[in-house]
Each structure stands twice: as C-alpha cells, then as structure tokens.
Tab-separated table of C-alpha atoms in Angstrom:
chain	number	residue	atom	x	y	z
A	181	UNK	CA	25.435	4.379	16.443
A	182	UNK	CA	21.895	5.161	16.259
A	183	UNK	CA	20.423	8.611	15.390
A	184	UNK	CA	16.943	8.475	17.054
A	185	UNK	CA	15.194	6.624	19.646
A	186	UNK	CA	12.082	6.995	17.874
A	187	UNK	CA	9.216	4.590	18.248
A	188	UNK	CA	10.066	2.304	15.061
A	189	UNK	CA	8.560	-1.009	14.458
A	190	UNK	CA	8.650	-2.991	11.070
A	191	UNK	CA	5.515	-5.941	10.527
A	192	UNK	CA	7.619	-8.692	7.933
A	193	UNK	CA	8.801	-11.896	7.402
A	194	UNK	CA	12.251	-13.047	7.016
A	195	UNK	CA	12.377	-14.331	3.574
A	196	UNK	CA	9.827	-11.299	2.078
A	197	UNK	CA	12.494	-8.995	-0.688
A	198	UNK	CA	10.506	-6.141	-0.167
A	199	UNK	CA	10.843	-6.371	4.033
A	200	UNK	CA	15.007	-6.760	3.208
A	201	UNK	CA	15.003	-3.569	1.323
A	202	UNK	CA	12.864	-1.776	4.063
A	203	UNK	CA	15.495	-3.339	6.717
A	204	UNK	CA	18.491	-2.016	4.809
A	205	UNK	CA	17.357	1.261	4.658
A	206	UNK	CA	16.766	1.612	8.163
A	207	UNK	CA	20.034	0.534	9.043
A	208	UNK	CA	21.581	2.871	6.529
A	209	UNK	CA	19.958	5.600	8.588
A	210	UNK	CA	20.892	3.459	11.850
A	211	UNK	CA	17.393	3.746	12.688
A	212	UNK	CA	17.160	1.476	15.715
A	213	UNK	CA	13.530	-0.723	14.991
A	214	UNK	CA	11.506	-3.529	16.366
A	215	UNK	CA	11.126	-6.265	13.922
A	216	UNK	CA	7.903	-8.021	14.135
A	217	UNK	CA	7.606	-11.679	12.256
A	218	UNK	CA	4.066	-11.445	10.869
A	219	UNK	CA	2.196	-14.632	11.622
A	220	UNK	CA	-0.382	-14.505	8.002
A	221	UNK	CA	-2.711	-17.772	8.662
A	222	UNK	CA	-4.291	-15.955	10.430
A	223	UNK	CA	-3.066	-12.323	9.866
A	224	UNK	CA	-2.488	-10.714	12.869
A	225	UNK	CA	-4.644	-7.423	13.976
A	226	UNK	CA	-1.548	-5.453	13.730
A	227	UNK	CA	-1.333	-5.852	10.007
A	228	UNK	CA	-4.920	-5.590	9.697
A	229	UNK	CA	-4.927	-2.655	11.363
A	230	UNK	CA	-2.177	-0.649	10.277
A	231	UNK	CA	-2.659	-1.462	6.635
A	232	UNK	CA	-6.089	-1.843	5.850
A	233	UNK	CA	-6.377	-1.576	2.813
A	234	UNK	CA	-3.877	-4.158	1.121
A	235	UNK	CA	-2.934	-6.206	4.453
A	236	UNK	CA	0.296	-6.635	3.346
A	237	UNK	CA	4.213	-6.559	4.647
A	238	UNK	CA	5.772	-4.693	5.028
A	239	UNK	CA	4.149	-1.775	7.207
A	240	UNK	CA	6.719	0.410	9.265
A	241	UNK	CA	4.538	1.616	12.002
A	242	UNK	CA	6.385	5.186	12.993
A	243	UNK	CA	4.931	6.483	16.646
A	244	UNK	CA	1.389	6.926	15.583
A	245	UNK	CA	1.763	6.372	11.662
A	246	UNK	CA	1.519	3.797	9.453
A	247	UNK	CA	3.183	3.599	6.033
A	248	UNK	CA	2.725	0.235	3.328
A	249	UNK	CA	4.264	-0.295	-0.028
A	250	UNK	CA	8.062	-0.642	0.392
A	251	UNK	CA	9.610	1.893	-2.129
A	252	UNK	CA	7.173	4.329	-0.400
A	253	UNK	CA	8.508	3.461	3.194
A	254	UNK	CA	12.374	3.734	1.828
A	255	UNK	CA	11.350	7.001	0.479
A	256	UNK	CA	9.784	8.148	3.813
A	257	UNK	CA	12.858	6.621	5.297
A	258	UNK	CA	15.236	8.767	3.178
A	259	UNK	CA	13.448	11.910	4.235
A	260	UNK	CA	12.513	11.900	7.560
A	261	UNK	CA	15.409	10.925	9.296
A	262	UNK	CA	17.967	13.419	6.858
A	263	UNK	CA	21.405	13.119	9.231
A	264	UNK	CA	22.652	10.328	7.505
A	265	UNK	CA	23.337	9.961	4.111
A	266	UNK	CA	20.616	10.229	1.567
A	267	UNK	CA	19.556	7.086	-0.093
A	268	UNK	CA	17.909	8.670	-3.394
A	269	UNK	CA	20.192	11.095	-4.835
A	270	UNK	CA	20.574	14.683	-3.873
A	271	UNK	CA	19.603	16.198	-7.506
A	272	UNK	CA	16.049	15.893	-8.950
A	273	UNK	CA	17.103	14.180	-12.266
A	274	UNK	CA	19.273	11.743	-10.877
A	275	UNK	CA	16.423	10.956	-8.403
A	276	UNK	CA	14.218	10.855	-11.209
A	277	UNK	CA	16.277	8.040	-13.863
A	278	UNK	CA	16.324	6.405	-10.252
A	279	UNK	CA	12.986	5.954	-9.705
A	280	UNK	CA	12.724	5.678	-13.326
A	281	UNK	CA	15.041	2.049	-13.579
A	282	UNK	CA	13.538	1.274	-9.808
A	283	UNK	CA	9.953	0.843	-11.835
A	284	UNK	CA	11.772	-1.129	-14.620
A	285	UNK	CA	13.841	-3.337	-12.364
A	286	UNK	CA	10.700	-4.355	-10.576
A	287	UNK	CA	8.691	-4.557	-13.156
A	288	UNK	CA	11.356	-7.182	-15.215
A	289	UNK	CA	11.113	-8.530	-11.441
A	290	UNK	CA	7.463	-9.165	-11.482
A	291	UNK	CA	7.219	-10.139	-14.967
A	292	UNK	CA	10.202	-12.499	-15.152
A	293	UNK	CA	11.577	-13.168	-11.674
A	294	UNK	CA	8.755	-14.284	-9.051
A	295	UNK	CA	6.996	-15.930	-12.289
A	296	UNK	CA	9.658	-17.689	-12.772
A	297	UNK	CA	10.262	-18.933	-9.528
A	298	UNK	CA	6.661	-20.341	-9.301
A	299	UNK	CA	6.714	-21.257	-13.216
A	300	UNK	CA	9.842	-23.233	-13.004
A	301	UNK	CA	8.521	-25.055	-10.199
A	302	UNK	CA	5.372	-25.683	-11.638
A	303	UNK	CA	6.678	-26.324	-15.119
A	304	UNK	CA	5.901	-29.474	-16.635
A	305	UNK	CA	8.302	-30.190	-19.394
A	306	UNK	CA	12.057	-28.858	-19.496
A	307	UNK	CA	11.238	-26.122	-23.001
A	308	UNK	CA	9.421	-24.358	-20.783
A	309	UNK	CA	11.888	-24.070	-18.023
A	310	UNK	CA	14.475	-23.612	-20.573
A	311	UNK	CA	12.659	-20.493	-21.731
A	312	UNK	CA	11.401	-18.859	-18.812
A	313	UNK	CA	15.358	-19.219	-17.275
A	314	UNK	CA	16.428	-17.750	-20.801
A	315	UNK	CA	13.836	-14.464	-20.205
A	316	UNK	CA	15.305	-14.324	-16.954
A	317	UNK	CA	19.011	-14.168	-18.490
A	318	UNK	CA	17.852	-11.639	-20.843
A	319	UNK	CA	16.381	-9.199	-18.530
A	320	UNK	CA	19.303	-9.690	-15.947
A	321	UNK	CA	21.604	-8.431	-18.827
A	322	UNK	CA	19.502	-5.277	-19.398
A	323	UNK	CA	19.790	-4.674	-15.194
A	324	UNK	CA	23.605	-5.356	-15.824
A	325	UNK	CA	23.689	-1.982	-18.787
A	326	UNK	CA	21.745	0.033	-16.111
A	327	UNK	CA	24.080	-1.116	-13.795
A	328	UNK	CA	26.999	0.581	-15.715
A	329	UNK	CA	25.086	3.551	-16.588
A	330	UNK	CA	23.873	4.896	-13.331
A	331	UNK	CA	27.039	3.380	-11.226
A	332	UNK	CA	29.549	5.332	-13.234
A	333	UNK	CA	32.163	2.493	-12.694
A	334	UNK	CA	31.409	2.061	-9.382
A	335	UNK	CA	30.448	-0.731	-6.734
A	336	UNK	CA	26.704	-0.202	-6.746
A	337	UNK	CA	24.221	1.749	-8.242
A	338	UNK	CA	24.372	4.551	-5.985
A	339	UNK	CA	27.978	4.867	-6.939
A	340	UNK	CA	30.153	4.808	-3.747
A	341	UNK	CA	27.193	4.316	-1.591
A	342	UNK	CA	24.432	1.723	-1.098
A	343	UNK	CA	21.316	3.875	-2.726
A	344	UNK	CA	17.534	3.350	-3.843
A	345	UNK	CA	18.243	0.940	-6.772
A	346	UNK	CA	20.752	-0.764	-4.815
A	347	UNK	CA	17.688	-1.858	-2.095
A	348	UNK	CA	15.940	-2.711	-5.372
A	349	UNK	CA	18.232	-4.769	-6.903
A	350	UNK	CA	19.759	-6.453	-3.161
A	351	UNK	CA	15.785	-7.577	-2.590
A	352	UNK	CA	15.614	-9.767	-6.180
A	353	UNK	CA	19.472	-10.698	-6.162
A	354	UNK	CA	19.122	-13.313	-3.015
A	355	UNK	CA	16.340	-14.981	-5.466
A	356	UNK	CA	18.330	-15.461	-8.031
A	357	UNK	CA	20.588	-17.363	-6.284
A	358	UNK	CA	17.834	-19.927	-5.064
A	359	UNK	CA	16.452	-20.144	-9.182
A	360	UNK	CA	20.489	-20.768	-9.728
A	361	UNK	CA	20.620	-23.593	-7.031
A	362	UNK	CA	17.125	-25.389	-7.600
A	363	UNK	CA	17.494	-25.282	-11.551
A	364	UNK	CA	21.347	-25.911	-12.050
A	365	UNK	CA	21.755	-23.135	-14.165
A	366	UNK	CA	24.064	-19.796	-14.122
A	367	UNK	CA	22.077	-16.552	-14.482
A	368	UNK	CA	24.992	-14.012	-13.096
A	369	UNK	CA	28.550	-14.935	-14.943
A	370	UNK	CA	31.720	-12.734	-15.055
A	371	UNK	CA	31.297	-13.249	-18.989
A	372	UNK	CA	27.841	-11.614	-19.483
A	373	UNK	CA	27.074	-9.600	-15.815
A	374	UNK	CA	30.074	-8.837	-14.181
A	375	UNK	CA	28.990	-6.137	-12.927
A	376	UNK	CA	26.142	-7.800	-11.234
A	377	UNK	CA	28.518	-10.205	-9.795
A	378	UNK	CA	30.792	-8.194	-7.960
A	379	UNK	CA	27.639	-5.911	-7.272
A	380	UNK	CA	26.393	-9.513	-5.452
A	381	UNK	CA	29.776	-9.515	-3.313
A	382	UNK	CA	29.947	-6.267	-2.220
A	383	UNK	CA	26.488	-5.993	-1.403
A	384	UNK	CA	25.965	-8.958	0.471
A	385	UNK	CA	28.539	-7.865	2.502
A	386	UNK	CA	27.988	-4.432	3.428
A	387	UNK	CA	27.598	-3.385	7.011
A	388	UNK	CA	23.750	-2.288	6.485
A	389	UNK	CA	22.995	-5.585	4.379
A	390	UNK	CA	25.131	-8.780	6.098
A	391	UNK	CA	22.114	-9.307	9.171
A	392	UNK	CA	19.370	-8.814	7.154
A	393	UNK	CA	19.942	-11.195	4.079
A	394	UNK	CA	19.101	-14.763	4.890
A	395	UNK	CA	20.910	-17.605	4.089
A	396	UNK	CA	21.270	-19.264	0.572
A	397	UNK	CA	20.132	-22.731	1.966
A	398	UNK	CA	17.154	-21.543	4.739
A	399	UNK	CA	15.698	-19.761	1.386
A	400	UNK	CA	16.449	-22.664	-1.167
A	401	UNK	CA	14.748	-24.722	1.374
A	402	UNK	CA	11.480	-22.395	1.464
A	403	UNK	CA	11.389	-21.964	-2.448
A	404	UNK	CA	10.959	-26.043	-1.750
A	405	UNK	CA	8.509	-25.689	0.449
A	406	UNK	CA	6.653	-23.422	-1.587
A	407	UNK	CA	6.900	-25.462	-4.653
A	408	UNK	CA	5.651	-28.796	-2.916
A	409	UNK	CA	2.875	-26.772	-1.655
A	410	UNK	CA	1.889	-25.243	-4.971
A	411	UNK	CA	2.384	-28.254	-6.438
A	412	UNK	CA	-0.294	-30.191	-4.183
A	413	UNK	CA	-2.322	-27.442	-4.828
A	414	UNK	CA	-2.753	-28.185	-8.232
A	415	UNK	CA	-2.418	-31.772	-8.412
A	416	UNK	CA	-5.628	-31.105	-6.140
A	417	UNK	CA	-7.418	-28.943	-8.376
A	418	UNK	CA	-6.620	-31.224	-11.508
A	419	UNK	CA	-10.164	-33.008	-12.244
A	420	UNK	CA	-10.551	-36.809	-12.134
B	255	UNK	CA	3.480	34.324	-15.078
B	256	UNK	CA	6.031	32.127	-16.029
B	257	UNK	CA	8.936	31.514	-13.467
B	258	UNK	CA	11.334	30.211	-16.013
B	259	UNK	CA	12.853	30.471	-19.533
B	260	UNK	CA	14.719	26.985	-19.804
B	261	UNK	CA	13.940	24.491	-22.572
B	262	UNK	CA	11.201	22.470	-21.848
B	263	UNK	CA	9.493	19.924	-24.452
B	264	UNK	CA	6.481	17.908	-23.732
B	265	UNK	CA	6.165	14.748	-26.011
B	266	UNK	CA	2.741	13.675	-25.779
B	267	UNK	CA	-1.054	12.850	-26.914
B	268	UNK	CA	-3.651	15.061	-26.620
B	269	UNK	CA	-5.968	12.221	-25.301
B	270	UNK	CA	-3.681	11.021	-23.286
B	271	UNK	CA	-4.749	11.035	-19.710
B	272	UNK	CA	-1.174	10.701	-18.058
B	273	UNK	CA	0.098	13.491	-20.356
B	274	UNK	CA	-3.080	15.809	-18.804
B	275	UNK	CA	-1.067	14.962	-15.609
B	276	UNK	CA	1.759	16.178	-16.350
B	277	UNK	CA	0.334	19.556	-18.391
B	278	UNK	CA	-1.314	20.437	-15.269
B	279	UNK	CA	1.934	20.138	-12.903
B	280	UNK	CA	3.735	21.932	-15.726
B	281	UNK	CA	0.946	24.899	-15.879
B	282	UNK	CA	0.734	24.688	-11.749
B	283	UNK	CA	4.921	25.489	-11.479
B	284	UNK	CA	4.003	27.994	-14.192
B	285	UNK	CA	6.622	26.572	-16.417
B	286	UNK	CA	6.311	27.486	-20.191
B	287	UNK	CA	6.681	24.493	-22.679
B	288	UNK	CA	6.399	23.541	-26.006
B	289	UNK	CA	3.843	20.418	-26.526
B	290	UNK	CA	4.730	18.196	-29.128
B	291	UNK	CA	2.070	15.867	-30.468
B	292	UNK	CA	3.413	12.232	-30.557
B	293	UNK	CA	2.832	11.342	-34.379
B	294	UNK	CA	2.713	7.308	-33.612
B	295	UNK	CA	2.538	5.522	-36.627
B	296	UNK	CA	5.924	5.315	-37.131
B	297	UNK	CA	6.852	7.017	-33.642
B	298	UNK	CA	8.892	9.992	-33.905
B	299	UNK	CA	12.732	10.159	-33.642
B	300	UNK	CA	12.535	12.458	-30.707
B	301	UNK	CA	10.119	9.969	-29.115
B	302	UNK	CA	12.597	6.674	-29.794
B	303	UNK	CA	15.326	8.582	-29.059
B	304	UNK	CA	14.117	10.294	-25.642
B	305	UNK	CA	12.491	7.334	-23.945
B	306	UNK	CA	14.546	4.497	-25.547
B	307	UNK	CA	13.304	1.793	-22.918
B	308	UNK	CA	9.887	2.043	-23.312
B	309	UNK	CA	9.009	4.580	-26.125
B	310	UNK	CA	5.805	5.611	-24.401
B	311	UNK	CA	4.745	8.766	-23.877
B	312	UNK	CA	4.660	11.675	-22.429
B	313	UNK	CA	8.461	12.497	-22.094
B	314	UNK	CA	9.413	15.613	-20.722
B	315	UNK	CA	12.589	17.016	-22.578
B	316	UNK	CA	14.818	19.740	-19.837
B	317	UNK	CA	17.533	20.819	-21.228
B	318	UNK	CA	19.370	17.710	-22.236
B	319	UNK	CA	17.819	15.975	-19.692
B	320	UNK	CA	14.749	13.448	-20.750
B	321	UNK	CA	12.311	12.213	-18.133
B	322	UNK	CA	9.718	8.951	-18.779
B	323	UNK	CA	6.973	8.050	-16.891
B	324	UNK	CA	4.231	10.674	-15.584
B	325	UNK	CA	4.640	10.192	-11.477
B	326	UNK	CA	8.210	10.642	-12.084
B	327	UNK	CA	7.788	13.619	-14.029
B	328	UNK	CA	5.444	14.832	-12.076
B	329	UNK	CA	7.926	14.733	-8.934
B	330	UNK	CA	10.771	15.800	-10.944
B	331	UNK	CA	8.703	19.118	-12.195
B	332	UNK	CA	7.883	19.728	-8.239
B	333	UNK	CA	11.770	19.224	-7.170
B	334	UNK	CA	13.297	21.607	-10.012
B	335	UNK	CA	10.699	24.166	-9.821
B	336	UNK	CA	10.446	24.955	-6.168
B	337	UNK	CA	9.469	28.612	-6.141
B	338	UNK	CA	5.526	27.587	-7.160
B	339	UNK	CA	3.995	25.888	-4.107
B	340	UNK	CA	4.575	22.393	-4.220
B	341	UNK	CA	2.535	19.248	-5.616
B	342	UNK	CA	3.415	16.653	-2.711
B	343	UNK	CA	2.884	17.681	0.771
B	344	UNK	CA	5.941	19.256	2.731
B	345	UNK	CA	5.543	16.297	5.566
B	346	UNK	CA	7.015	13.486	4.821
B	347	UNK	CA	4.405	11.114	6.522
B	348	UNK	CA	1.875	13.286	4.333
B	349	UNK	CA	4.184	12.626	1.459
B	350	UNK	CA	3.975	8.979	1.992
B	351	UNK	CA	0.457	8.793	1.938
B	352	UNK	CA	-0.618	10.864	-1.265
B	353	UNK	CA	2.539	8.157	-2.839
B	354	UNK	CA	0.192	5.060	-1.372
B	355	UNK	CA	-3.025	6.235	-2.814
B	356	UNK	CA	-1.493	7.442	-6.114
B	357	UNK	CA	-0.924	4.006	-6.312
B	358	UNK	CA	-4.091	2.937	-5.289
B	359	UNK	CA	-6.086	5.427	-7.465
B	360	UNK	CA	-3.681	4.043	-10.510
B	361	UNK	CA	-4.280	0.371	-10.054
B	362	UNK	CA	-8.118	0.819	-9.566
B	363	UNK	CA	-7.289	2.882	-12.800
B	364	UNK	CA	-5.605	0.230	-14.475
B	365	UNK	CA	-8.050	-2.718	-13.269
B	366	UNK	CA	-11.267	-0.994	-13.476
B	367	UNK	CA	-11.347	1.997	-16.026
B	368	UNK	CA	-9.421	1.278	-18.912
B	369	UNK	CA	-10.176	-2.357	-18.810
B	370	UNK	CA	-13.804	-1.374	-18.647
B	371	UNK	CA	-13.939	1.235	-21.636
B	372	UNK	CA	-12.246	-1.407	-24.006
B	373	UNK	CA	-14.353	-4.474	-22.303
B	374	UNK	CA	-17.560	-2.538	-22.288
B	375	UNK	CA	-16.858	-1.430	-25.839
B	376	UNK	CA	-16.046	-5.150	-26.589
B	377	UNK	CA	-18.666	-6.610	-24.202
B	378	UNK	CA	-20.957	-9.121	-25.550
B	379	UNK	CA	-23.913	-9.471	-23.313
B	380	UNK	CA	-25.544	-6.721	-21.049
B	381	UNK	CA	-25.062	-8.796	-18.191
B	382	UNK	CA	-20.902	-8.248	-18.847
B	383	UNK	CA	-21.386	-4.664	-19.491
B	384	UNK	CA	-23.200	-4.229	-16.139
B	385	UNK	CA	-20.960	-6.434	-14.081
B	386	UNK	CA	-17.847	-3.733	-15.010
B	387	UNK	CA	-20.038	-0.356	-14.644
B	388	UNK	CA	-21.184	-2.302	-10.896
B	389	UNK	CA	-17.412	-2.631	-10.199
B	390	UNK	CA	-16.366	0.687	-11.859
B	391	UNK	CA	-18.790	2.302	-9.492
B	392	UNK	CA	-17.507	0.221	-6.425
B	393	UNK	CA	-13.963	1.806	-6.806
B	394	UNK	CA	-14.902	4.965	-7.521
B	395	UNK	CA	-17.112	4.869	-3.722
B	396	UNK	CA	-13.554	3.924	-1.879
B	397	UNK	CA	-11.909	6.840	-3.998
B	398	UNK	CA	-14.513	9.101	-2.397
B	399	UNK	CA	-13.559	7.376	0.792
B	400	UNK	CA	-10.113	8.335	0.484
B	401	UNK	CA	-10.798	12.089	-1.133
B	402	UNK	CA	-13.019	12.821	2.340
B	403	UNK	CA	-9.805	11.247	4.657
B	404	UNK	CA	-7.104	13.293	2.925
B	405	UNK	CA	-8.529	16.789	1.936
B	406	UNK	CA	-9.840	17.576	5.573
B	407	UNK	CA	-13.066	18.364	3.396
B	408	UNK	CA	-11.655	20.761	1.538
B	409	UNK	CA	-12.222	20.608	-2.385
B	410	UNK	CA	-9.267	18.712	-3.514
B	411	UNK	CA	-7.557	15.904	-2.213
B	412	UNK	CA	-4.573	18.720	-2.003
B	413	UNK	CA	-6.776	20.512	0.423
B	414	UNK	CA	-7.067	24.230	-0.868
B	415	UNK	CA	-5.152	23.449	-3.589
B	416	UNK	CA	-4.637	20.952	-6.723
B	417	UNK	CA	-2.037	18.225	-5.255
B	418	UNK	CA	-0.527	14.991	-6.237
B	419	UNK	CA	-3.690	13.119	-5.676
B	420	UNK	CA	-5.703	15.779	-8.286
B	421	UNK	CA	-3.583	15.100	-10.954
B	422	UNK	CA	-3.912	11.441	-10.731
B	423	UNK	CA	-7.599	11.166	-10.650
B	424	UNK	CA	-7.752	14.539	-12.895
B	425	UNK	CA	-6.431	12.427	-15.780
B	426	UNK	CA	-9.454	9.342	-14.891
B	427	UNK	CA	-12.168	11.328	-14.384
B	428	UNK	CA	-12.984	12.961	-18.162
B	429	UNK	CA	-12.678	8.914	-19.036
B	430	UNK	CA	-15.017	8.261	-16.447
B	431	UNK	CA	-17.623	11.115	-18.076
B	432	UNK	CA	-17.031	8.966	-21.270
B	433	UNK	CA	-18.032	5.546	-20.167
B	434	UNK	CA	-21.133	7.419	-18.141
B	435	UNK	CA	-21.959	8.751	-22.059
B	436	UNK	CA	-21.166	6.041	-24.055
B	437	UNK	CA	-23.239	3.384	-21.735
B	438	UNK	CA	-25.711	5.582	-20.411
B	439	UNK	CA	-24.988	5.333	-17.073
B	440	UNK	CA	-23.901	7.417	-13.968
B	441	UNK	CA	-20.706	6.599	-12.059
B	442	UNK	CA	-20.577	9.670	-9.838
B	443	UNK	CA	-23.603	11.254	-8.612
B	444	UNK	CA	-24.819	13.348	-5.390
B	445	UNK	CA	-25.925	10.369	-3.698
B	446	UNK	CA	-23.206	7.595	-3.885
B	447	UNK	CA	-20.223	10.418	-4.493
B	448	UNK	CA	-21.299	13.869	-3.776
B	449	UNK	CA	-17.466	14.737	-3.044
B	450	UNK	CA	-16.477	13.801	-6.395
B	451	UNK	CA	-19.141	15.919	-8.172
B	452	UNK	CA	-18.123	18.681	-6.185
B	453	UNK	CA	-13.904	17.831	-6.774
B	454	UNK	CA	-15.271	17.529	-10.970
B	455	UNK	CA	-16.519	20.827	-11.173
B	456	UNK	CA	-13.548	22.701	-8.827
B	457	UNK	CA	-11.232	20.609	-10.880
B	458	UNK	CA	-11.971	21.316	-14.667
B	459	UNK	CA	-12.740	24.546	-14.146
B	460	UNK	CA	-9.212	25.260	-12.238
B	461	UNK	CA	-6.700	27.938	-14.288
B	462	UNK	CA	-4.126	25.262	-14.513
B	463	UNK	CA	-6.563	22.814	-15.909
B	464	UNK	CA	-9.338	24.130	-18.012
B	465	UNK	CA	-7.032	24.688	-21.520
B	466	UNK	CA	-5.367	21.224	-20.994
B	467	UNK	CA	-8.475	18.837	-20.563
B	468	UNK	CA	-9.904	17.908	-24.249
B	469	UNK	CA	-13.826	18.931	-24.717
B	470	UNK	CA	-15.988	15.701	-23.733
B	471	UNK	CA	-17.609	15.331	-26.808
B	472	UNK	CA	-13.991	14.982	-28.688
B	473	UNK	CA	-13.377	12.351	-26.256
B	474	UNK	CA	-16.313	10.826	-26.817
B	475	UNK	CA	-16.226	10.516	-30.568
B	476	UNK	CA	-12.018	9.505	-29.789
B	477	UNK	CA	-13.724	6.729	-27.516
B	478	UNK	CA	-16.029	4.901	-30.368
B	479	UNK	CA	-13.168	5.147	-32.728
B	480	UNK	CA	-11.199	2.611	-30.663
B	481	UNK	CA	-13.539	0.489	-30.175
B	482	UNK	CA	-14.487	0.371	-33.608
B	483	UNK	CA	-11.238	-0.563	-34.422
B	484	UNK	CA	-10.942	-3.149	-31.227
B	485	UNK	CA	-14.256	-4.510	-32.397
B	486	UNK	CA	-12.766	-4.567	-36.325
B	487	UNK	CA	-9.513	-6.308	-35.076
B	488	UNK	CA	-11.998	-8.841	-32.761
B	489	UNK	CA	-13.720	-9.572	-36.112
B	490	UNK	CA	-10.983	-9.871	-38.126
B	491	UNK	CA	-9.228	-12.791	-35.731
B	492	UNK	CA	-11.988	-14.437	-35.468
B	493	UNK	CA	-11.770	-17.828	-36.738
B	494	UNK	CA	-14.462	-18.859	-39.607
C-alpha cells in the first residue's frame, strides 16, 4: 500500500548507511520513490544541483524541493507524510532523549566506527587493530545500555515499532558485520550485547528494512575494495 | 508574561554561547526559570547527575525531566510550550531547511570561530593570524548568503521574528565582536555583510535577548583570560 503518489526521488548509493536509513523511512511511510544510483567520478548535475552546498547523498528531491543531511530528511519524512505511524515519538521529551542518543550513536559512529573501518585496514601492526576493535567493543556496549533504556524491553528502540534510533542504529549495524568478517573478531555476543543481537535479527528482517540492506558479502567485498584502494593510495604517497 | 508555572532549571555558563541559545528560546516561550551557574571546578552534582553522558552544559531541568544538548533543547522548549509562536517554521520543508543550515552555521562555528579565537590567541606569526580572520570572514559572507535566501529580506533569518536560525548565529556573533576587538579587525561590515550589521543591531537589542547577552567588554576581558591560560599551558609543555 502506498499513501501518496507524490513526486519522490532519492540521489544514493547502495552501500551509503545514511541512504539505508533514508530508504527505511520511506517505506515505513510506504512512500512510493525513485531511487537514483549516484554516479560520483564525476558527480552528476543532479547532486550538484539539488545540494549545492555539501554535494553529498543522500538528497530526497520532493516535487520542487530539495532536502540533504539524512536525520534531517527522516525528520521531514516523519512529518510530512503524518498517516502512517510516526517515526520520532509522539511526546516532546521522548523525542528529545531520541535525538539526544541519535547524536551520541553517531557520534561513537564517526569517532569509532568508519575510523575504524579505514584504520583497521590501514593499520600496520596488529596493537593497533587490537585497540581500535577494543574502542569499538566498548562503545557498542554503551549503544547496548541505551538500547535497554529507551526500548523498555522491547525489540527495538522505538519499542514495538521501528523508530528514529532504530534507522540510526540499522545504518552502522550492517558495518559491523563487515569489521566482524574482515578482522575475525566478535563485536555483538549474546554475553555482552544481547540486546543488540536480537535487535540485528529482527531488524534485518523487518518488512521496511529486508530490500534495502545489502548483502553481507557484496559489502565485505567493497570494504575490500576500499581498503586496496586506500592502501595504494598511500603506498603512493609514501616518499622514496 | 509568563505562560507557565512548572519547574524549570537552567544549568549553565554565563559565557556560554549555546546556553544564550537556549535563554533566548526560554524568554521567547515566555517561560520563567531559574539559571543556575555551572560551578566547574569540581562540576556540580546537579550537573553530573543531570547530563551523566556528557556532563556539558547547559541542561535544562522540567520537572523530572533533564534535557542535554542546546538544538535539542531548543526544539524540546518549542514542542512543550506551544501557546508562544513557534521557533521552527510550521512547514515542514521550511522546517527542514532552518535544521540544514543550523548545521551549517554550527560547523562553520565549530571550524572557523572557536578554532580561530583560541588559534589567533595562540597564533605565532601574523601571517597565521591573518590566514584565520581571511577565512573567518569567508564564512561569515556565505552566512549572509543564506540570511538574504531565508528571511525574504526581512530582519531575521525567522523573517519578522527571532527563529531557529537567530538563536544559532545569536550565540556566534558577540564572539565574533570579540575576535574583531581583540585583533583589530572587522568581520562584518556594510560593505561585505550589510545584512548582518543590520540582523546585529535588531538582534541584541530584541526583548528576549538584550538581559541574556553578556556586555562586550566582559567578554572581552573573559576572552584574554583563556588565552592567557592556553598560552601558560603552551609554555608550560613546552619541551626545554
């Protein structure tokens, strides 16, 4: 069922976090969109255009309007089409501790997760890996307290319901797998996060999610690709 | 007028530029509150126990309810207190776009200004110094940009009134009156920014403003104490 037949077109790229969370919500809304693969070398006049001032993906591109930054377009998601059910939650506090942990979890994201990935690739003796995968444990463990917090003992963090944090989280947890495959190490246990892991089952196979998640081995073998290439990078910038 | 009588605490700093942002929402919504000055050195009970993550300030205290992080507050104050005209625009697309340049305004804020008052302070050579003022001044013309697309040339980037946007760059712009002091320059002027000047004097001089903004001079002399104490700690690690 779709509730609109709006004009809705998303610029992304299938293995971008921030495009997945952007995807979910519109097909929590069953929002019916045009998915556009941005083609980046070079980037295409469409991106250019509609966000000119980063020139990044995601940009949802509603009738006339552009929107950029993806928590902003799940937020303008959540309130312009209001028949389904609302992704942030109804009462202003609640919406406020989620934006609150939404700023935390993507912060421990940017500081320990997408560092990691290139770090670990890039790291040159096994301490360091060891300790950058140990961070990583560590701030998963902190995600897996919020987790029992705000879910109130249920599936996700929007309680019965897929909600805000739940995009959040569902955009980092398909990385974590690859940083599990590529470094033979466990980073979500039943011992120390099972909430996280039964958050990763249910999650992955939710109605709004199941399409839009790639696979575990198309993204292990991009997280190769990208490590090769960052690796010849600096082997080439290494003086003689 | 004040449209409520619930408990509402204000942890905060008076030269604290995100606390101004939320004093100014708070005085907007005309909602009376007690400010507490964060004490610091050792931070206060109230402040460990209210914002246990990351023990910043300001924290707004409803209630039982404690909120961290000024945006957040900011949108929580203009959710609960909904008979005062609202901070964010009433259109969601509107809505979206005051979000994309708070963040915009921020991280400008976060690369160039404060950056800039502890480099300059810290700066050794005059070519440094004027390298940073040159890109301070760059930023501030695309804010000035983005004031003249959103406030329809009205005086604030609200329009007719003080909006999300006016709180954000309310809280940079006494810093930016410091740096202009302490370095004898001029970042906005009639010729580069004339819509800033004008938005500077509208904005300081605005009912729900002009108590909660510290006097310049007090800033100022705040200003050299830090970087005394930067350039004291510089000296100090210094190897000999």
């Amino acid at each position: 069922m779709t509730t609109n037949n709006d004009d809705v077109k998303l610029i992304g790229a299938w293995a971008s976090p921030f495009v997945w969370r952007v995807k979910v919500a519109l097909n929590l809304k069953s929002v019916n969109f045009e998915s556009i693969e941005e083609t980046f070398a070079p980037k295409s006049q469409l991106l250019l255009e509609s966000n000119p001032v980063y020139k990044k993906i995601p940009v949802l591109i509603h009738g006339a309007k552009s929107i950029s930054e993806s928590s902003i377009i799940v937020e303008y998601i959540d309130e312009t089409w209001t028949s389904a059910p609302s992704i942030l939650p109804s009462d202003s506090y609640d919406r406020a501790i989620a934006r609150f942990f939404l700023v935390y979890i993507v912060s421990r994201c940017n500081i320990l997760l997408f560092p990691a990935i290139k770090s670990i690739a890039a790291a040159q003796g096994d301490d360091e890996k060891k300790k950058l995968i140990k961070e990583l444990g560590e701030g998963l463990v902190l995600v897996e307290d919020a987790l029992k917090k705000i879910s109130n003992g249920k599936d996700f963090f929007g309680g019965d319901q897929i909600g805000y944090l739940d995009l959040a989280f569902g955009s980092i947890f398909p990385w974590l797998r690859v940083v599990e495959t590529l470094h033979e190490v466990q980073l979500l246990d039943e011992a120390t996060t099972p909430g996280l892991v039964n958050w990763g089952q249910k999650y992955s196979k939710h109605d709004a999610v199941k399409d839009v998640l790639p696979e575990h081995e198309k993204l292990v073998g991009f997280a190769k690709f990208l490590a090769a290439r960052a690796a010849a990078a600096a082997a080439a910038s290494t003086p003689n």
